[in-house]
PDB file of C-alpha atoms and ligand atoms in Angstrom:
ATOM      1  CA  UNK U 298     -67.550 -58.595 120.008  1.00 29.00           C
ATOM      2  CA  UNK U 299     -64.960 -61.041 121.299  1.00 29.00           C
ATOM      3  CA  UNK U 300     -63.998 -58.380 123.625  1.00 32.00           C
ATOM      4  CA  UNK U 301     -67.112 -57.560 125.140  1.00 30.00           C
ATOM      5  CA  UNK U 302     -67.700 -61.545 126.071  1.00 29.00           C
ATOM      6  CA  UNK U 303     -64.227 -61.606 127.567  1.00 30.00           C
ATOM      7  CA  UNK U 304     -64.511 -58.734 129.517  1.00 32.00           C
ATOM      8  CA  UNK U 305     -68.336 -59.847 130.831  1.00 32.00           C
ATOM      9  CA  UNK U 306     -66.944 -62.949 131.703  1.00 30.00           C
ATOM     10  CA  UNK U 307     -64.383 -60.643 133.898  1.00 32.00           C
ATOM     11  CA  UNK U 308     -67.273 -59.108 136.053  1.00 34.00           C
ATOM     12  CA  UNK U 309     -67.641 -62.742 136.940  1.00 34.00           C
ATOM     13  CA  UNK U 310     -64.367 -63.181 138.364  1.00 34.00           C
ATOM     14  CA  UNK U 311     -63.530 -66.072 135.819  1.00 30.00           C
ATOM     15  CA  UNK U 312     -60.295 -63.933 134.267  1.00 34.00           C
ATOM     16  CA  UNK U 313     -59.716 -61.313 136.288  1.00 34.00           C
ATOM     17  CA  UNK U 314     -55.421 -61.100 135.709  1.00 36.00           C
ATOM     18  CA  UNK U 315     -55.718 -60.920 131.752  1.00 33.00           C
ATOM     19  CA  UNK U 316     -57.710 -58.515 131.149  1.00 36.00           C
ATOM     20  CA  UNK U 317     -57.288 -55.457 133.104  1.00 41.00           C
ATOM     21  CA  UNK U 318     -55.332 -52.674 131.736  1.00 53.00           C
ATOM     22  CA  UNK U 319     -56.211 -50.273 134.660  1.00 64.00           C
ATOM     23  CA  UNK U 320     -54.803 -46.947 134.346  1.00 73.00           C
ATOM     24  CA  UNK U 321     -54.289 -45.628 138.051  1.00 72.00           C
ATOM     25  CA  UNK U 322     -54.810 -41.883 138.779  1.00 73.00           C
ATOM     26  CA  UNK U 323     -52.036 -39.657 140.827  1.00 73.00           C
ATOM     27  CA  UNK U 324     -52.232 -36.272 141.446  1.00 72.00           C
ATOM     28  CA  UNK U 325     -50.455 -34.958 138.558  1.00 80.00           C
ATOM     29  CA  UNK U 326     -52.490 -36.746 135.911  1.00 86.00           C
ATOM     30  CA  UNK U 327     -54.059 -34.407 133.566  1.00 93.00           C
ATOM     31  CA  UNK U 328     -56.470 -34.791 131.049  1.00 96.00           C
ATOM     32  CA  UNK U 329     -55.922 -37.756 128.591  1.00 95.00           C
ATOM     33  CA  UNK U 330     -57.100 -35.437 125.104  1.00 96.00           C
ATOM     34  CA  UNK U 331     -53.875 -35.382 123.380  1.00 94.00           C
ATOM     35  CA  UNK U 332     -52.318 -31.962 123.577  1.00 95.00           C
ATOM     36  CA  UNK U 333     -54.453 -30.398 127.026  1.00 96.00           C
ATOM     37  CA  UNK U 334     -52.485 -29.821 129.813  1.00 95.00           C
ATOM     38  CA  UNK U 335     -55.526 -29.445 132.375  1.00 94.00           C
ATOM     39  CA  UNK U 336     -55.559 -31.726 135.276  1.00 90.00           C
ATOM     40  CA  UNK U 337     -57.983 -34.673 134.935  1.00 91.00           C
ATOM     41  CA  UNK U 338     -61.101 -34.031 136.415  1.00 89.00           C
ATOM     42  CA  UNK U 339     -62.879 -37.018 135.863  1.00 90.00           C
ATOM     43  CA  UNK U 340     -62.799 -40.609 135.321  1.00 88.00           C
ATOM     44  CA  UNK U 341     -63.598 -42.173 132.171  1.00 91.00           C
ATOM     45  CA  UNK U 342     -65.807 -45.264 131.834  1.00 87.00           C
ATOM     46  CA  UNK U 343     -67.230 -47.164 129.175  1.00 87.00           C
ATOM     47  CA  UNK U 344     -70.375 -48.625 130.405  1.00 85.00           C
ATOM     48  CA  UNK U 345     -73.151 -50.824 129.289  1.00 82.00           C
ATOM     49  CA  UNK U 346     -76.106 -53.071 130.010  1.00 76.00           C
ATOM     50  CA  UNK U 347     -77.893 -56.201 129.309  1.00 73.00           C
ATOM     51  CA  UNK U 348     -81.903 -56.077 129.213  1.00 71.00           C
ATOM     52  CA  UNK U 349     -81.711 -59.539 129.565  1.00 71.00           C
ATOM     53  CA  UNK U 350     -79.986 -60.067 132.618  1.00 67.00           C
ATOM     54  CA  UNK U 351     -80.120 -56.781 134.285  1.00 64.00           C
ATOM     55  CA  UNK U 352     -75.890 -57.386 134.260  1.00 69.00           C
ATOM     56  CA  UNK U 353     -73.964 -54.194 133.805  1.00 69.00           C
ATOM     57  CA  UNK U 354     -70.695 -53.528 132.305  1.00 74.00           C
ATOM     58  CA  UNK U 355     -68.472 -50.605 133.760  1.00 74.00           C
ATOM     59  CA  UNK U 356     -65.201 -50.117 132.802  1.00 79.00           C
ATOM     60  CA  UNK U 357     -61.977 -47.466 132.355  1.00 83.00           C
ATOM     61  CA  UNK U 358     -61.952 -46.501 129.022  1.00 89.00           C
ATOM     62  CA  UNK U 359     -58.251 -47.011 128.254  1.00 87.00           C
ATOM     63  CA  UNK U 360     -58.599 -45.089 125.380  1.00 91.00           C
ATOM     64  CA  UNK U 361     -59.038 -41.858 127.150  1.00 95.00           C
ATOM     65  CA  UNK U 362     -58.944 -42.683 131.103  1.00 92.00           C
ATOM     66  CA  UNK U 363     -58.903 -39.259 132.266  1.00 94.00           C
ATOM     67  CA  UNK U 364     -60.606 -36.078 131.496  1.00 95.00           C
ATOM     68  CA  UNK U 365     -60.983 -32.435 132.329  1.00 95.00           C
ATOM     69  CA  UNK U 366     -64.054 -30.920 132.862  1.00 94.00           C
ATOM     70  CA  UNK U 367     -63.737 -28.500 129.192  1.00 96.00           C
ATOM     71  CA  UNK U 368     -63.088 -31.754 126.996  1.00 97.00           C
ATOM     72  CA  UNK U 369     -65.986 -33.622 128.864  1.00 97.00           C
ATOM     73  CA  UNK U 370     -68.539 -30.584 127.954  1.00 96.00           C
ATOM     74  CA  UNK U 371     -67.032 -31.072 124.357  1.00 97.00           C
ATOM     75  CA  UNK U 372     -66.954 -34.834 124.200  1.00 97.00           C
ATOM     76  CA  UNK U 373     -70.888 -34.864 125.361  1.00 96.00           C
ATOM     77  CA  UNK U 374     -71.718 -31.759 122.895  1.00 96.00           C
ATOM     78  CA  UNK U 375     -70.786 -33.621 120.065  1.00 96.00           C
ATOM     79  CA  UNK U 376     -71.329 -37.620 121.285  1.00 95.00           C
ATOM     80  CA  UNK U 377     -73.664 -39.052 118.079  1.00 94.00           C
ATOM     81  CA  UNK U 378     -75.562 -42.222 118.884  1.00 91.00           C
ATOM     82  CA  UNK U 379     -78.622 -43.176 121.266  1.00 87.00           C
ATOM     83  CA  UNK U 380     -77.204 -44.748 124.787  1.00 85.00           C
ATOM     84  CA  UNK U 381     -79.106 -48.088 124.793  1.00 82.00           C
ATOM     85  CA  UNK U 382     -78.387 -51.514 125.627  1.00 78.00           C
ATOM     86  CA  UNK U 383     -75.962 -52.875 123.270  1.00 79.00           C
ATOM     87  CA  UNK U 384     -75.624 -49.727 121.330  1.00 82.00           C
ATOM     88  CA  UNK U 385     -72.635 -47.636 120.443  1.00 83.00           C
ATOM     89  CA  UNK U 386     -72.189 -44.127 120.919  1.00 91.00           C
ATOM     90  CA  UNK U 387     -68.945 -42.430 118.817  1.00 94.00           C
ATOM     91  CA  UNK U 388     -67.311 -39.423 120.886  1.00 96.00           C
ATOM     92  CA  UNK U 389     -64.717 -36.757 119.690  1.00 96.00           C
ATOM     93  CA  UNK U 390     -62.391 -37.761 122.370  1.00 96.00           C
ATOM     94  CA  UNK U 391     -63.602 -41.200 124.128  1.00 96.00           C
ATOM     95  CA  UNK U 392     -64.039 -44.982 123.384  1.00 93.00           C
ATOM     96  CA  UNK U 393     -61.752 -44.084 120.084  1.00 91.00           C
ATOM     97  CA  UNK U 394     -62.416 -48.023 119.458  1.00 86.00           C
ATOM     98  CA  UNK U 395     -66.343 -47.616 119.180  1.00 86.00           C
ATOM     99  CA  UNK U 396     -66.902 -50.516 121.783  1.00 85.00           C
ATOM    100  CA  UNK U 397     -70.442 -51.445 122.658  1.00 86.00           C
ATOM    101  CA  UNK U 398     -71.840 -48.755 125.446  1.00 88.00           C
ATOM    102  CA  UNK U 399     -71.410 -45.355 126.176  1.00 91.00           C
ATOM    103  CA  UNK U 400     -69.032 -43.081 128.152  1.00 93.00           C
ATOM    104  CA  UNK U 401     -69.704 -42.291 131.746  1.00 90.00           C
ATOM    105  CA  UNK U 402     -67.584 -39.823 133.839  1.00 90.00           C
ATOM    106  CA  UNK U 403     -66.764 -40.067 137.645  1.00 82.00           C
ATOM    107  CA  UNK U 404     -65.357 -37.042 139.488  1.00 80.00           C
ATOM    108  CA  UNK U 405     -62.078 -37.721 140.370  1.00 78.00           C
ATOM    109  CA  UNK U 406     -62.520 -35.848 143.943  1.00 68.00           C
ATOM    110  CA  UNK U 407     -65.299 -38.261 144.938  1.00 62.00           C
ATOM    111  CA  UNK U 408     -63.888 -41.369 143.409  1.00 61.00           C
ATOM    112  CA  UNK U 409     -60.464 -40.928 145.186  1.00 59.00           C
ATOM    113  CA  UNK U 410     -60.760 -38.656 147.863  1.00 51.00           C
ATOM    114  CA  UNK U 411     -61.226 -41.533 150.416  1.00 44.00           C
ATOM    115  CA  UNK U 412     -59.325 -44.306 148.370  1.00 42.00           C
ATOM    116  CA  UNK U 413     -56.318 -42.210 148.712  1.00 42.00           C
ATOM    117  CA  UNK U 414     -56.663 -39.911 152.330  1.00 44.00           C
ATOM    118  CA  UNK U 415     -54.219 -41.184 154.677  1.00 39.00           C
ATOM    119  CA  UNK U 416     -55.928 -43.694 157.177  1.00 37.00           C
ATOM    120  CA  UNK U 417     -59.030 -41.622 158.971  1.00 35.00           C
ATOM    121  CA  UNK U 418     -58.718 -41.795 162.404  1.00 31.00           C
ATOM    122  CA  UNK U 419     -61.015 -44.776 163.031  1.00 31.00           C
ATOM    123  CA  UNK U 420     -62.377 -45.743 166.711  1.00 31.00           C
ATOM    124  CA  UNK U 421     -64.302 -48.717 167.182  1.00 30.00           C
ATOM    125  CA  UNK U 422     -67.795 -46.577 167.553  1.00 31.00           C
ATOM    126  CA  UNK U 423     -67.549 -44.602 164.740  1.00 28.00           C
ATOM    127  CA  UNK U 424     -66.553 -47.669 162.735  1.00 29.00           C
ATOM    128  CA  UNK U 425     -69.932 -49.167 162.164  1.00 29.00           C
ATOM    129  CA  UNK U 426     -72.095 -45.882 161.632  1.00 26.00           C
ATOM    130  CA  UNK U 427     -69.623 -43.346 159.590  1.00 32.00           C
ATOM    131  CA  UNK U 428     -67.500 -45.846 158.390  1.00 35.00           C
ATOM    132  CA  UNK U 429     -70.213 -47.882 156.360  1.00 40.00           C
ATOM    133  CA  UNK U 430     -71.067 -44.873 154.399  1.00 45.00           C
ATOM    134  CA  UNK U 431     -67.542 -44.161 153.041  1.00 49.00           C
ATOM    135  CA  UNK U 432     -67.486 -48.090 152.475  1.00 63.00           C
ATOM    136  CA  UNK U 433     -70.644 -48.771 150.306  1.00 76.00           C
ATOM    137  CA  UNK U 434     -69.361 -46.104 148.038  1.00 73.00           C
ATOM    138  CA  UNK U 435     -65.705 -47.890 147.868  1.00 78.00           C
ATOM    139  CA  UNK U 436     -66.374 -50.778 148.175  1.00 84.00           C
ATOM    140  CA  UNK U 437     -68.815 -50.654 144.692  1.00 81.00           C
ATOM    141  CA  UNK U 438     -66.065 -49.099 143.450  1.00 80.00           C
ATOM    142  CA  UNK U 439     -62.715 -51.404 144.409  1.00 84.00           C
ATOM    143  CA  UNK U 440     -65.327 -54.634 143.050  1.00 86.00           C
ATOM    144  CA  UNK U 441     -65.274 -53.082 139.543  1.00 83.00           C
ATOM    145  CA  UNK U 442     -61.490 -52.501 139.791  1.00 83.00           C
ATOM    146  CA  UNK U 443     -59.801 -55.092 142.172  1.00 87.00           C
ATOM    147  CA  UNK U 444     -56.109 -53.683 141.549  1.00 85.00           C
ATOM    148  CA  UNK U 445     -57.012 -50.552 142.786  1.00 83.00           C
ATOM    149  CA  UNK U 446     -56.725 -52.263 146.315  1.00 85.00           C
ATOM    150  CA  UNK U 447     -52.769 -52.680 145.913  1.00 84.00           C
ATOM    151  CA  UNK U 448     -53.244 -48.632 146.306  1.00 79.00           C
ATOM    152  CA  UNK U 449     -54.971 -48.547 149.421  1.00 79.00           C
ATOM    153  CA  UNK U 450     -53.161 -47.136 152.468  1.00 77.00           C
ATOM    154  CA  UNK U 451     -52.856 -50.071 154.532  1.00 80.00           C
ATOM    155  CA  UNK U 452     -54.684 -48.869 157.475  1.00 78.00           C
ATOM    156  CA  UNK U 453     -57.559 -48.239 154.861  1.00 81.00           C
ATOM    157  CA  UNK U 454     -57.197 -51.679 153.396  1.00 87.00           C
ATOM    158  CA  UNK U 455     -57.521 -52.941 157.502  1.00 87.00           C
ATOM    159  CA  UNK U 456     -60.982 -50.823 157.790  1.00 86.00           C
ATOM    160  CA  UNK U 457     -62.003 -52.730 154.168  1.00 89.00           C
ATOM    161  CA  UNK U 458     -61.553 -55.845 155.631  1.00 93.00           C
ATOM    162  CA  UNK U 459     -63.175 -54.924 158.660  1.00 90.00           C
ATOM    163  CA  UNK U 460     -65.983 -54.059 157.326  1.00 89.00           C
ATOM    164  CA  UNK U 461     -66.563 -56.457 154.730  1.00 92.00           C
ATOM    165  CA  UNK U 462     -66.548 -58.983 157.555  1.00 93.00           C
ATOM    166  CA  UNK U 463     -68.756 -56.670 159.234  1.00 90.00           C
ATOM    167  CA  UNK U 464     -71.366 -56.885 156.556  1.00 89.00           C
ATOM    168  CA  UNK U 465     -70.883 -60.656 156.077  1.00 92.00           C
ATOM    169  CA  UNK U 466     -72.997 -60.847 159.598  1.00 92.00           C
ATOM    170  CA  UNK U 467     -69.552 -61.052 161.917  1.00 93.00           C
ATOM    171  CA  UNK U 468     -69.629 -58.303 164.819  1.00 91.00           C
ATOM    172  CA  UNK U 469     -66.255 -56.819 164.591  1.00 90.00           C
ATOM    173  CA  UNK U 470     -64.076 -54.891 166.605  1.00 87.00           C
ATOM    174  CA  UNK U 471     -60.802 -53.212 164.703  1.00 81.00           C
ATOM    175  CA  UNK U 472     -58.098 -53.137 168.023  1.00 77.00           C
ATOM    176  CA  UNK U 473     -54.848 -51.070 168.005  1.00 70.00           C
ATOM    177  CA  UNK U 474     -52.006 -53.629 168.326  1.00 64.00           C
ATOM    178  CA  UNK U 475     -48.717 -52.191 169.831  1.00 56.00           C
ATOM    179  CA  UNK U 476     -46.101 -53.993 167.782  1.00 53.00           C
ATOM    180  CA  UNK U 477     -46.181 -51.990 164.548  1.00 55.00           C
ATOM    181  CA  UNK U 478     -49.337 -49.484 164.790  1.00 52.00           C
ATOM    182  CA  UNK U 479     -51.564 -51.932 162.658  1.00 57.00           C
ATOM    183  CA  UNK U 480     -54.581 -53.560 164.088  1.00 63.00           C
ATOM    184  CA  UNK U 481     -55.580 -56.948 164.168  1.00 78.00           C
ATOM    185  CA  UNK U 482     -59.408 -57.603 163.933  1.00 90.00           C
ATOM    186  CA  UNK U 483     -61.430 -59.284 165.932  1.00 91.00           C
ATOM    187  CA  UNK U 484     -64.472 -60.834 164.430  1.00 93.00           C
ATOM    188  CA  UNK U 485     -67.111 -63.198 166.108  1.00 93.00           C
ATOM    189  CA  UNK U 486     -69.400 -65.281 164.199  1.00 93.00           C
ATOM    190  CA  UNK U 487     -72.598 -66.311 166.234  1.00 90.00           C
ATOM    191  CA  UNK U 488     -74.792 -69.091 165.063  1.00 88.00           C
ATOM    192  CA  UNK U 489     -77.245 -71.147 166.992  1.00 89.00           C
ATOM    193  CA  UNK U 490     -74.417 -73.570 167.879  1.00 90.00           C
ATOM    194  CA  UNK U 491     -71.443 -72.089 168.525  1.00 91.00           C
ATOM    195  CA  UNK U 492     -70.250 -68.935 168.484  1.00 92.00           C
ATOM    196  CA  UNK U 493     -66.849 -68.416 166.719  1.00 93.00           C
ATOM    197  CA  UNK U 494     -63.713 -65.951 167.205  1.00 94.00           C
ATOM    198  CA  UNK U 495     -61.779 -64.710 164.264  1.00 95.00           C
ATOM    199  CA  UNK U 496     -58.460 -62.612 164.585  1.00 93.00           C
ATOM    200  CA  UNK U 497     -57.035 -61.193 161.379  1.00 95.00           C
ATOM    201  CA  UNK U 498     -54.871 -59.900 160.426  1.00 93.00           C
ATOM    202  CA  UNK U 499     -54.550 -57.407 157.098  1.00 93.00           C
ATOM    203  CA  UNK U 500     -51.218 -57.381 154.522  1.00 93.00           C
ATOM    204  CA  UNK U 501     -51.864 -54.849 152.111  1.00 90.00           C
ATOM    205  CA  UNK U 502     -48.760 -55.909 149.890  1.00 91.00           C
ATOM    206  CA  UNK U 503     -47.750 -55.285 146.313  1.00 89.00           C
ATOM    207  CA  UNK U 504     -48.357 -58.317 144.108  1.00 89.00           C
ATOM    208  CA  UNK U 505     -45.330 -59.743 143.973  1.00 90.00           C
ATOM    209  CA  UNK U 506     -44.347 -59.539 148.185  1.00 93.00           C
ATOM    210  CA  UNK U 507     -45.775 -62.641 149.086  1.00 95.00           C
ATOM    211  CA  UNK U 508     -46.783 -63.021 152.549  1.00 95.00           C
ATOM    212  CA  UNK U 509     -43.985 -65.652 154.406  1.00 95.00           C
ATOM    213  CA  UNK U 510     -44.098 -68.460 156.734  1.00 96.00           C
ATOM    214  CA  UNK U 511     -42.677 -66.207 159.490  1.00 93.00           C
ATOM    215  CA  UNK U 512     -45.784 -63.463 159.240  1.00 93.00           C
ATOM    216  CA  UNK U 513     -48.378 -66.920 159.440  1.00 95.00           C
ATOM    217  CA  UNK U 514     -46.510 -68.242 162.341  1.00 94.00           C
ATOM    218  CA  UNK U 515     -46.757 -64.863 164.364  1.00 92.00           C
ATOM    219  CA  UNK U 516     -50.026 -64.793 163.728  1.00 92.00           C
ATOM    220  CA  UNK U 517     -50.678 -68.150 164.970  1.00 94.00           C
ATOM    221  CA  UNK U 518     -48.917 -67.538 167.915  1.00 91.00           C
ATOM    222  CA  UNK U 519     -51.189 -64.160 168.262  1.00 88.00           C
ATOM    223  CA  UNK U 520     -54.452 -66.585 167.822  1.00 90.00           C
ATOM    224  CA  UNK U 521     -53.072 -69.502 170.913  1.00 91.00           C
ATOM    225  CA  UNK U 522     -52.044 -66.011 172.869  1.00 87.00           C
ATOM    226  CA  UNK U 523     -55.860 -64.698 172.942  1.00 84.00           C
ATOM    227  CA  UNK U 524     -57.182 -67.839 172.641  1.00 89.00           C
ATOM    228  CA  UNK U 525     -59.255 -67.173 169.279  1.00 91.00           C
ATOM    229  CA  UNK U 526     -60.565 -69.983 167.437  1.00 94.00           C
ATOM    230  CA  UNK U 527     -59.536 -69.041 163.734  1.00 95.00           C
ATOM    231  CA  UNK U 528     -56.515 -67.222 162.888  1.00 95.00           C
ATOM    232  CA  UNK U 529     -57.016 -65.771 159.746  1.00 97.00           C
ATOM    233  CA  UNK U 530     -54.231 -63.374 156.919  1.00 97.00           C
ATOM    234  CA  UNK U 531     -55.951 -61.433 154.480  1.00 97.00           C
ATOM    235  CA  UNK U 532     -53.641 -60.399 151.810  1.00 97.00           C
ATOM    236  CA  UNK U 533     -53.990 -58.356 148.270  1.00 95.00           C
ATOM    237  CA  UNK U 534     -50.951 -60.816 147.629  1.00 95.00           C
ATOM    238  CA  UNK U 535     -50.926 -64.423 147.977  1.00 96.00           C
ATOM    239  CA  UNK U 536     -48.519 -66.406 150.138  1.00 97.00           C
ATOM    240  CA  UNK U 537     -45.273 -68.072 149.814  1.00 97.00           C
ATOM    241  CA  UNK U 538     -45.187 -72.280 149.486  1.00 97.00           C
ATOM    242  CA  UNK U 539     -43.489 -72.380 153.269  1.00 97.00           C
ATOM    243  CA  UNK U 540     -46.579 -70.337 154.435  1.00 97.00           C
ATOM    244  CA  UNK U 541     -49.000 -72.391 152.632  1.00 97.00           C
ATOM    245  CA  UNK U 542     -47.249 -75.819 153.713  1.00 97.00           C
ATOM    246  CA  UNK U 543     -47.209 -74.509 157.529  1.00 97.00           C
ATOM    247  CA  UNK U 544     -51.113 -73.460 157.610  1.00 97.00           C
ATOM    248  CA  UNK U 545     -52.332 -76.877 155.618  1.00 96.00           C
ATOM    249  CA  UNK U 546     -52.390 -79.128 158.565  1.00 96.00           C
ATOM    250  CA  UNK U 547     -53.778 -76.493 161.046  1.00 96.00           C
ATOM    251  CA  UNK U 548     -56.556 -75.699 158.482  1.00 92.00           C
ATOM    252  CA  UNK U 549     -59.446 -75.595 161.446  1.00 94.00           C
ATOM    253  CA  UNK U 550     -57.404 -72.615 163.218  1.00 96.00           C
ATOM    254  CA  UNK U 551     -55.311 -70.772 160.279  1.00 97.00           C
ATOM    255  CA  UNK U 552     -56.594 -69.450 157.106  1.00 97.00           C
ATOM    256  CA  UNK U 553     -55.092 -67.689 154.389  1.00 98.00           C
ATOM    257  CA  UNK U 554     -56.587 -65.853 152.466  1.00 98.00           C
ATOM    258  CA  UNK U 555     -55.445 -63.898 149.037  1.00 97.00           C
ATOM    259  CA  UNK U 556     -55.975 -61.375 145.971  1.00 97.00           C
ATOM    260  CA  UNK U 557     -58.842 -63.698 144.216  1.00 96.00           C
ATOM    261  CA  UNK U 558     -60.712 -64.678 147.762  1.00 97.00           C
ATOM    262  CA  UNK U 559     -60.124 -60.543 148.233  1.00 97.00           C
ATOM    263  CA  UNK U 560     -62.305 -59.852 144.788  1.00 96.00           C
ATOM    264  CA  UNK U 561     -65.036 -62.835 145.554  1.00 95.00           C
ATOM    265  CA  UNK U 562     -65.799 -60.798 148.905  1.00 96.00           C
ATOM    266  CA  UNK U 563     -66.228 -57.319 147.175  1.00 93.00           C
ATOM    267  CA  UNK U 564     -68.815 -58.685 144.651  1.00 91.00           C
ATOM    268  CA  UNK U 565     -70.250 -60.359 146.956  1.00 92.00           C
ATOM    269  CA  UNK U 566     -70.527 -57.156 149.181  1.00 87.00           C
ATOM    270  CA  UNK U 567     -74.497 -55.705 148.497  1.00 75.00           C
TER     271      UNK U 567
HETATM  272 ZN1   ZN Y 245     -58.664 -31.621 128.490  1.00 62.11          ZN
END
């Protein structure tokens, strides 16, 4: 029970470091039945619902993350229990701690095929209309499991930006910048006053690489240089005191913006 409340309260972004003991998938994972040596084909989950509030609850079961498609027949031949709200459902191979819910299975190919392709050749017209599509479906995905953003390709993690902006109401433009290969993005935001330009730029760094003073000043230079309003660094990291301290009295044209701002956007993304 005390479980379940903690991870609900997760879903609302309240504790999102403690409790997440995501198991990531690589090619060579196989199935998590002790003694197969099939590749995984599927994602395990451990899902639920609340009547009451229409709230679900989807999670990796970290008792048995992955599974091939043999031990998934098997698990569901011989799953006793009725899947209901606030039910349990006991399984030969899954949720081995009988947690509230039941066990749900995502194909590995559809769940990770576009997580984990190598940056798709993105233009700035087939970013809106293809784009989206792939998004939606990621997107849904990366706000149930936040860390799973530190394994974006970084071009990917720019497009995820760019369109989360994108959906936010900003018209955005993703343009190649000559430097390193990454792009900055340009986003405008219109509103019957003013209309507002945003360039931003993405960091798709491990945890612990914080983004530095040096990266913040280059961008404001970047922002004076095209004369954009807002200069903003989106980061699955966070950024070092020097950076912070720099962008404080300039907060009208820089904006940083980290790991928890990161997961508030996804959820917010419908
Ligand atoms: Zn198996």
């Amino acid at each position: 029970m005390i479980k379940q409340s903690i991870l609900i309260k997760s879903l609302k972004g309240i504790d999102m470091e403690n409790i997440k003991k995501y198991i990531g998938y690589e090619p060579t994972t196989k199935c998590s039945v002790t003694g197969c040596e099939n590749n995984a084909d599927s994602e395990v989950y451990l899902y639920d619902y609340y009547d009451s509030t229409n709230e679900e609850f989807f999670e990796q079961d970290y008792t048995c993350p992955f599974i091939c498609k043999e031990h998934m027949n098997i698990n569901e031949e011989k799953a006793r229990g009725e899947k209901i709200p606030r039910g349990s459902v006991r399984y030969p191979y899954t949720n081995q701690h009988y947690a509230q819910g039941y066990t749900r299975y995502q194909p590995l190919l559809e769940v990770y095929s576009e997580v984990f392709n190598e940056g798709l050749p993105v233009n700035n017209s087939s970013l809106r209309v293809d784009f989206t599509e792939v998004n939606a479906e990621l997107i849904k995905y990366l706000s149930r499991n936040p860390e799973l953003m530190y394994k974006l390709d970084p071009r990917k993690f720019e497009e995820l930006v760019a369109e989360i902006f994108s959906k936010k109401g900003y018209d955005v433009s993703l343009t190649q910048r000559t430097r390193d290969g990454g792009k900055d993005i340009y986003a405008i935001r219109r509103d019957s006053i003013v209309s507002t330009l945003f360039v931003i730029e993405t960091k798709r760094y491990s945890k612990t690489n914080k983004v530095g003073v040096e990266i913040v000043r280059g961008l404001y230079g970047v922002k004076s240089a095209e004369r954009a309003n807002v200069g903003m660094i989106v980061t699955t990291s966070s950024f070092t005191k020097d950076a912070i301290d720099f962008a404080s009295p300039l907060n009208y044209e820089l904006s940083l913006r980290d790991f928890n701002n990161l997961t508030e956007w996804l959820k917010e993304y419908k």
